[in-house]
mmCIF file of C-alpha atoms in Angstrom:
data_model
loop_
_atom_site.group_PDB
_atom_site.id
_atom_site.type_symbol
_atom_site.label_atom_id
_atom_site.label_comp_id
_atom_site.label_asym_id
_atom_site.label_seq_id
_atom_site.Cartn_x
_atom_site.Cartn_y
_atom_site.Cartn_z
ATOM 1 C CA MET H 1 -222.932 -66.054 -137.671
ATOM 2 C CA LYS H 2 -224.024 -64.976 -141.043
ATOM 3 C CA TRP H 3 -225.602 -68.455 -141.865
ATOM 4 C CA ARG H 4 -227.623 -67.933 -138.627
ATOM 5 C CA GLU H 5 -229.158 -64.538 -139.701
ATOM 6 C CA GLY H 6 -229.974 -66.187 -142.955
ATOM 7 C CA GLU H 7 -231.883 -68.934 -141.174
ATOM 8 C CA VAL H 8 -233.799 -66.566 -139.108
ATOM 9 C CA GLN H 9 -234.614 -64.400 -142.251
ATOM 10 C CA GLU H 10 -235.756 -67.646 -143.986
ATOM 11 C CA GLU H 11 -238.235 -68.623 -140.925
ATOM 12 C CA ARG H 12 -239.712 -65.143 -140.896
ATOM 13 C CA ARG H 13 -240.383 -65.441 -144.550
ATOM 14 C CA GLU H 14 -241.890 -68.750 -144.290
ATOM 15 C CA MET H 15 -244.054 -67.493 -141.124
ATOM 16 C CA ALA H 16 -245.266 -64.461 -143.343
ATOM 17 C CA GLU H 17 -246.038 -66.477 -146.441
ATOM 18 C CA ASN H 18 -248.147 -69.038 -144.135
ATOM 19 C CA LEU H 19 -250.074 -66.445 -142.452
ATOM 20 C CA LEU H 20 -250.928 -64.803 -145.878
ATOM 21 C CA ILE H 21 -252.174 -67.978 -147.154
ATOM 22 C CA VAL H 22 -254.276 -68.707 -144.290
ATOM 23 C CA ARG H 23 -255.487 -65.149 -144.139
ATOM 24 C CA CYS H 24 -256.015 -64.736 -147.823
ATOM 25 C CA GLY H 25 -256.515 -68.378 -149.100
ATOM 26 C CA SER H 26 -253.433 -68.133 -151.325
ATOM 27 C CA LEU H 27 -250.006 -66.397 -152.010
ATOM 28 C CA ASP H 28 -250.460 -64.761 -155.366
ATOM 29 C CA GLU H 29 -247.761 -62.834 -157.246
ATOM 30 C CA GLU H 30 -248.654 -59.458 -155.711
ATOM 31 C CA LEU H 31 -248.458 -60.802 -152.170
ATOM 32 C CA ALA H 32 -245.387 -62.572 -152.677
ATOM 33 C CA SER H 33 -243.752 -59.655 -154.303
ATOM 34 C CA ALA H 34 -244.600 -57.246 -151.184
ATOM 35 C CA ILE H 35 -243.243 -59.932 -148.557
ATOM 36 C CA ALA H 36 -239.696 -58.487 -148.895
ATOM 37 C CA LEU H 37 -240.839 -55.068 -147.819
ATOM 38 C CA MET H 38 -242.777 -56.729 -144.979
ATOM 39 C CA LEU H 39 -239.877 -58.314 -143.723
ATOM 40 C CA GLN H 40 -238.059 -55.133 -143.103
ATOM 41 C CA LEU H 41 -240.467 -54.315 -139.984
ATOM 42 C CA PRO H 42 -239.691 -55.742 -136.557
ATOM 43 C CA THR H 43 -241.182 -59.202 -136.123
ATOM 44 C CA GLU H 44 -243.878 -58.056 -133.600
ATOM 45 C CA GLU H 45 -245.149 -55.259 -135.987
ATOM 46 C CA LEU H 46 -245.148 -57.790 -138.973
ATOM 47 C CA THR H 47 -247.041 -60.152 -137.013
ATOM 48 C CA ARG H 48 -249.481 -57.672 -135.860
ATOM 49 C CA LEU H 49 -250.135 -56.253 -139.317
ATOM 50 C CA LEU H 50 -250.507 -59.820 -141.074
ATOM 51 C CA LEU H 51 -252.964 -60.762 -138.465
ATOM 52 C CA THR H 52 -255.076 -57.499 -138.631
ATOM 53 C CA LEU H 53 -254.892 -55.907 -142.138
ATOM 54 C CA SER H 54 -256.800 -57.237 -145.180
ATOM 55 C CA ARG H 55 -255.097 -58.201 -148.299
ATOM 56 C CA GLU H 56 -255.988 -54.944 -149.973
ATOM 57 C CA GLU H 57 -254.571 -53.073 -146.955
ATOM 58 C CA LEU H 58 -251.226 -54.815 -147.179
ATOM 59 C CA LEU H 59 -251.151 -54.360 -150.804
ATOM 60 C CA GLU H 60 -251.619 -50.560 -150.287
ATOM 61 C CA ARG H 61 -248.973 -50.271 -147.601
ATOM 62 C CA PHE H 62 -246.409 -52.661 -149.068
ATOM 63 C CA GLY H 63 -246.834 -52.272 -152.812
ATOM 64 C CA GLY H 64 -248.520 -54.194 -155.646
ATOM 65 C CA SER H 65 -251.570 -53.051 -157.883
ATOM 66 C CA SER H 66 -254.770 -54.265 -156.323
ATOM 67 C CA ASN H 67 -256.719 -52.751 -159.217
#
């Protein structure tokens, strides 16, 4: 069962990375480092935030230095 949880987590990570690439044009170091914190959210909330927040808002909420 542990391998299944790992698969689900990897799929969620790939989904988050792909949405960030589509929304922001690329996945830079700042965004990539914030993904681990984002993945702690429930899937529905994560998806909503990835679709609605800007790059700067995501970094403000999940870390990274946008300045």
